[in-house]
Amino acid sequence: MNHPVHPQALEVVEAIDAGFLQASRNSEETRCYIGASTGHDCVARLQLSLRGFPSDPVDAQLQRIFREGHRLEYQIVRDLKERANLRVYEKDSLTGKQHSRSWLGGHIVCHSDGLVDFEDGSPLSILEIKTMNEANFNKFVSYGVKASHKKYYSQMMMMLAMFGIERSLFISYCKNNSKYHAEIVHFDQSEWDEIYNNIQAALDGHAGRIASYPEDWRCKMCFKKTACWENPKLSPACRFCKHSKPNEKGGFSCKLTGKEETEACEKFEQLKMVSKI
């Protein structure tokens, strides 16, 4: 049984959570591209991300977890530079932003946490930082990132392919005890081929789910779950239409007219995801 909480104290906590949710709604901007962190096993999720279908709201606690992760990433880069004396380029000198690459007019985009120069004559490495709880951290230490965190491994393969770089420095920080662990991860062509095939399937208009039912564990934490399984009616837009396809300019062209369109027409039909066969 929990210790009793004064109503006024409870109101403070509730106000914090409400403030996070309101701020999220005010700044909500749905991504309209396939990113390295999207996850690449489910073609339906790739399709929904590519077209910018609405994401499910992120609860206040998870928002704070993400915020803490970003704060720690900044400290980790400082440790790499000031404690390990590594040369880390976390920002693109031309843009002042994260290093990034994009394909197909911005329909496919990846951002890296930085580039690392080991100053030993070897080429630059992609820097990928992840903060973890103790259980996940221990899995990484025991089995390596490919076996313990396949999504992170796939994320690195996409970045390596798009940047044209051969290896990545994957560094993890345990949020429970402040331990570090790191791994040098090399480009895996067969893994990238699998990722690329799924991305191409989404670009070609396929929308097959990885699961057969919404209660599947792989769907449980997906931010596109509602859009995928409930198919809520959206305001007509070309990118939501089953007759559209992404083009090299970053927009969507109509399969019926063969032209790039900016407004939905009377033949608009909202794209639906399909169940796993």
C-alpha positions as MATLAB code, in Angstrom:
seq = 'MNHPVHPQALEVVEAIDAGFLQASRNSEETRCYIGASTGHDCVARLQLSLRGFPSDPVDAQLQRIFREGHRLEYQIVRDLKERANLRVYEKDSLTGKQHSRSWLGGHIVCHSDGLVDFEDGSPLSILEIKTMNEANFNKFVSYGVKASHKKYYSQMMMMLAMFGIERSLFISYCKNNSKYHAEIVHFDQSEWDEIYNNIQAALDGHAGRIASYPEDWRCKMCFKKTACWENPKLSPACRFCKHSKPNEKGGFSCKLTGKEETEACEKFEQLKMVSKI';
ca = [
       0.000    0.000    0.000;
       1.399    3.387   -1.007;
       1.955    6.240    1.409;
      -1.014    8.658    1.252;
      -0.465   11.688   -0.985;
      -1.872   15.120   -0.204;
      -4.306   16.210   -2.961;
      -2.344   19.391   -3.604;
       0.861   17.408   -4.099;
      -0.939   15.056   -6.466;
      -2.183   18.048   -8.440;
       1.418   19.173   -8.962;
       2.376   15.833  -10.500;
      -0.740   15.759  -12.649;
      -0.040   19.317  -13.814;
       3.472   18.326  -14.896;
       2.135   15.427  -16.958;
      -0.608   17.591  -18.452;
       1.964   20.223  -19.366;
       4.078   17.671  -21.224;
       1.079   16.428  -23.183;
      -0.040   19.943  -24.075;
       3.445   20.966  -25.193;
       3.629   17.833  -27.315;
       0.321   18.634  -29.006;
       1.391   22.228  -29.658;
       4.662   21.209  -31.290;
       3.497   18.005  -32.927;
       4.911   17.631  -36.410;
       4.592   14.236  -38.041;
       7.651   13.052  -39.916;
       7.027   12.273  -43.578;
      10.022   10.082  -44.344;
      11.609    6.740  -43.634;
      14.349    7.276  -41.068;
      17.105    5.063  -39.735;
      15.314    4.795  -36.385;
      11.941    3.917  -37.926;
      12.494    0.170  -37.671;
      12.769   -1.896  -40.817;
      11.087   -5.262  -40.193;
       7.524   -4.041  -40.816;
       6.729   -2.715  -44.290;
       3.454   -1.237  -43.018;
       5.311    0.918  -40.508;
       7.733    2.046  -43.214;
       4.768    2.947  -45.419;
       3.024    4.903  -42.657;
       6.239    6.783  -41.834;
       6.991    7.518  -45.482;
       3.578    9.128  -45.944;
       3.392   10.879  -42.588;
       0.359    9.111  -41.175;
      -0.348   10.426  -37.644;
       1.583    8.881  -34.765;
      -0.025    7.909  -31.482;
       0.478   10.435  -28.648;
       3.578    9.892  -26.518;
       2.724    9.809  -22.821;
       4.394   12.237  -20.423;
       6.663    9.673  -18.779;
       8.045    8.456  -22.101;
       8.629   12.047  -23.196;
      10.757   12.563  -20.096;
      12.668    9.364  -20.804;
      13.437   10.640  -24.306;
      14.461   14.025  -22.905;
      16.815   12.396  -20.421;
      18.306   10.302  -23.212;
      19.067   13.433  -25.239;
      20.619   15.107  -22.193;
      22.833   12.107  -21.541;
      23.899   11.916  -25.186;
      25.356   15.405  -24.848;
      27.329   14.327  -21.768;
      28.513   11.150  -23.491;
      29.914   13.142  -26.406;
      31.748   15.330  -23.882;
      33.209   12.221  -22.233;
      34.394   10.901  -25.586;
      36.067   14.203  -26.401;
      37.365   15.312  -22.997;
      38.022   11.989  -21.231;
      38.809    9.584  -24.071;
      40.461   12.347  -26.134;
      38.645   11.241  -29.272;
      38.074   13.617  -32.133;
      34.281   13.698  -32.478;
      32.382   15.798  -35.002;
      28.827   15.829  -33.662;
      27.706   18.680  -35.926;
      28.035   19.292  -39.643;
      30.305   22.338  -40.004;
      28.285   23.580  -42.990;
      24.826   23.400  -41.425;
      25.505   23.469  -37.683;
      23.117   20.521  -37.390;
      23.474   16.755  -37.077;
      25.271   14.984  -39.898;
      22.606   13.604  -42.216;
      22.030   12.003  -45.578;
      18.867   11.866  -47.655;
      17.725    9.947  -50.722;
      14.819   10.294  -53.128;
      14.204   13.961  -52.476;
      14.061   13.497  -48.702;
      11.751   10.478  -48.595;
      14.575    8.505  -46.971;
      16.655   10.275  -44.315;
      19.169    9.335  -41.648;
      20.868   11.386  -38.927;
      23.971   10.340  -37.041;
      25.052   11.237  -33.518;
      28.415   12.196  -34.964;
      31.516   11.125  -36.839;
      34.589    9.809  -35.029;
      38.208   10.152  -36.140;
      40.407    7.691  -34.239;
      43.458    9.485  -35.710;
      45.129    6.165  -36.482;
      44.936    6.409  -40.246;
      41.590    4.620  -40.446;
      38.558    6.244  -42.128;
      35.927    8.085  -40.116;
      33.422    6.018  -38.151;
      29.734    6.701  -37.567;
      29.000    7.423  -33.896;
      25.858    5.856  -32.483;
      24.934    6.474  -28.829;
      22.282    4.645  -26.841;
      21.358    4.935  -23.180;
      19.903    1.789  -21.618;
      18.488    0.406  -18.422;
      20.592   -2.195  -16.652;
      18.807   -5.231  -18.087;
      19.247   -4.090  -21.693;
      22.797   -2.946  -21.020;
      23.741   -6.372  -19.659;
      22.277   -8.055  -22.751;
      24.405   -5.816  -24.941;
      27.538   -6.635  -22.939;
      26.811  -10.377  -23.063;
      25.701  -10.824  -26.658;
      26.710   -7.772  -28.695;
      24.411   -5.303  -30.371;
      23.336   -7.473  -33.322;
      21.937  -10.203  -31.077;
      20.732   -8.019  -28.215;
      19.296   -4.985  -30.038;
      18.564   -5.812  -33.675;
      16.791   -2.495  -34.254;
      19.910   -0.528  -33.279;
      22.031   -2.791  -35.478;
      19.731   -2.199  -38.452;
      19.790    1.523  -37.740;
      23.574    1.530  -38.032;
      23.504   -0.492  -41.262;
      21.235    2.079  -42.861;
      23.463    4.947  -41.750;
      26.628    3.204  -42.920;
      25.055    2.525  -46.312;
      23.770    6.061  -46.773;
      26.981    7.729  -45.563;
      29.205    5.298  -47.466;
      31.193    4.530  -44.309;
      32.471    1.060  -43.378;
      32.161    0.975  -39.606;
      30.424    2.477  -36.607;
      31.366    3.088  -32.985;
      28.375    1.965  -30.943;
      28.589    3.190  -27.369;
      26.073    2.460  -24.648;
      25.601    4.082  -21.255;
      23.788    2.332  -18.409;
      21.356    4.709  -16.726;
      21.298    2.617  -13.540;
      25.007    2.541  -12.724;
      26.734    4.886  -15.240;
      28.766    2.086  -16.817;
      29.961    2.333  -20.415;
      30.323   -0.390  -23.004;
      31.253   -0.028  -26.664;
      31.501   -2.071  -29.835;
      32.975   -1.501  -33.284;
      30.298   -2.544  -35.776;
      31.200   -3.170  -39.417;
      28.942   -2.805  -42.433;
      26.908   -5.949  -43.069;
      25.872   -6.168  -46.725;
      23.356   -8.987  -46.243;
      21.638   -7.085  -43.428;
      21.503   -3.936  -45.526;
      20.074   -5.888  -48.484;
      17.196   -7.037  -46.281;
      16.558   -3.498  -45.018;
      16.747   -2.067  -48.528;
      14.283   -4.635  -49.864;
      11.725   -3.638  -47.221;
      12.239    0.069  -47.916;
      11.825   -0.583  -51.633;
       8.633   -2.526  -50.933;
       7.225    0.516  -49.114;
       8.283    2.826  -51.949;
       6.523    0.489  -54.390;
       3.278    0.827  -52.434;
       3.242   -2.376  -50.416;
       1.798   -2.107  -46.907;
       2.063   -5.542  -45.328;
       2.141   -5.722  -41.541;
       4.716   -7.769  -39.682;
       1.961   -9.180  -37.450;
      -1.439  -10.804  -37.858;
      -3.198   -9.057  -34.981;
      -2.781   -5.753  -33.079;
      -2.028   -7.459  -29.760;
       1.232   -8.811  -31.177;
       4.177   -7.714  -29.005;
       5.820   -6.047  -32.007;
       2.810   -3.751  -32.380;
       2.417   -2.957  -28.698;
       4.906   -0.078  -28.580;
       4.581    1.069  -32.199;
       3.696    4.756  -32.528;
       1.778    3.976  -35.741;
      -0.476    1.343  -34.163;
      -3.729    3.317  -34.406;
      -3.107    4.418  -37.995;
      -2.162    0.858  -38.917;
      -4.923   -1.182  -37.309;
      -7.844    1.233  -36.887;
      -7.397    3.169  -40.134;
      -8.936    6.426  -38.831;
     -10.344    8.652  -41.553;
      -7.922   11.459  -42.432;
      -8.361   14.707  -44.296;
      -7.766   13.847  -47.964;
      -4.182   14.438  -49.077;
      -2.221   12.921  -51.933;
       0.293   11.283  -49.649;
      -2.487    9.346  -47.889;
      -3.968    8.082  -51.175;
      -3.449    4.558  -52.459;
      -3.099    5.946  -56.002;
      -0.008    8.018  -55.135;
       3.660    7.117  -55.107;
       6.748    8.981  -53.853;
       8.797   10.769  -56.481;
      12.397   11.926  -56.699;
      11.458   15.540  -55.971;
      10.283   14.652  -52.470;
       6.586   14.835  -53.320;
       3.984   12.325  -54.476;
       2.870   11.571  -58.012;
      -0.495   10.161  -59.017;
      -0.492    6.708  -60.604;
      -3.696    7.609  -62.457;
      -2.519   10.851  -64.071;
       1.231   10.244  -64.087;
       1.760   13.742  -62.690;
       2.882   15.195  -59.379;
      -0.190   16.343  -57.493;
      -0.481   18.696  -54.531;
      -4.188   18.398  -53.757;
      -6.388   15.343  -53.388;
      -8.992   14.778  -56.102;
     -12.384   13.067  -56.236;
     -10.675    9.703  -56.782;
      -8.945    9.855  -53.394;
      -8.916    6.521  -51.571;
      -7.098    6.324  -48.260;
      -4.325    3.757  -48.246;
      -4.936    0.820  -45.918;
      -2.421   -1.486  -44.342;
      -2.850   -5.207  -44.988;
      -2.551   -8.152  -42.633;
       0.366  -10.511  -42.639;
      -0.317  -13.533  -44.815;
];
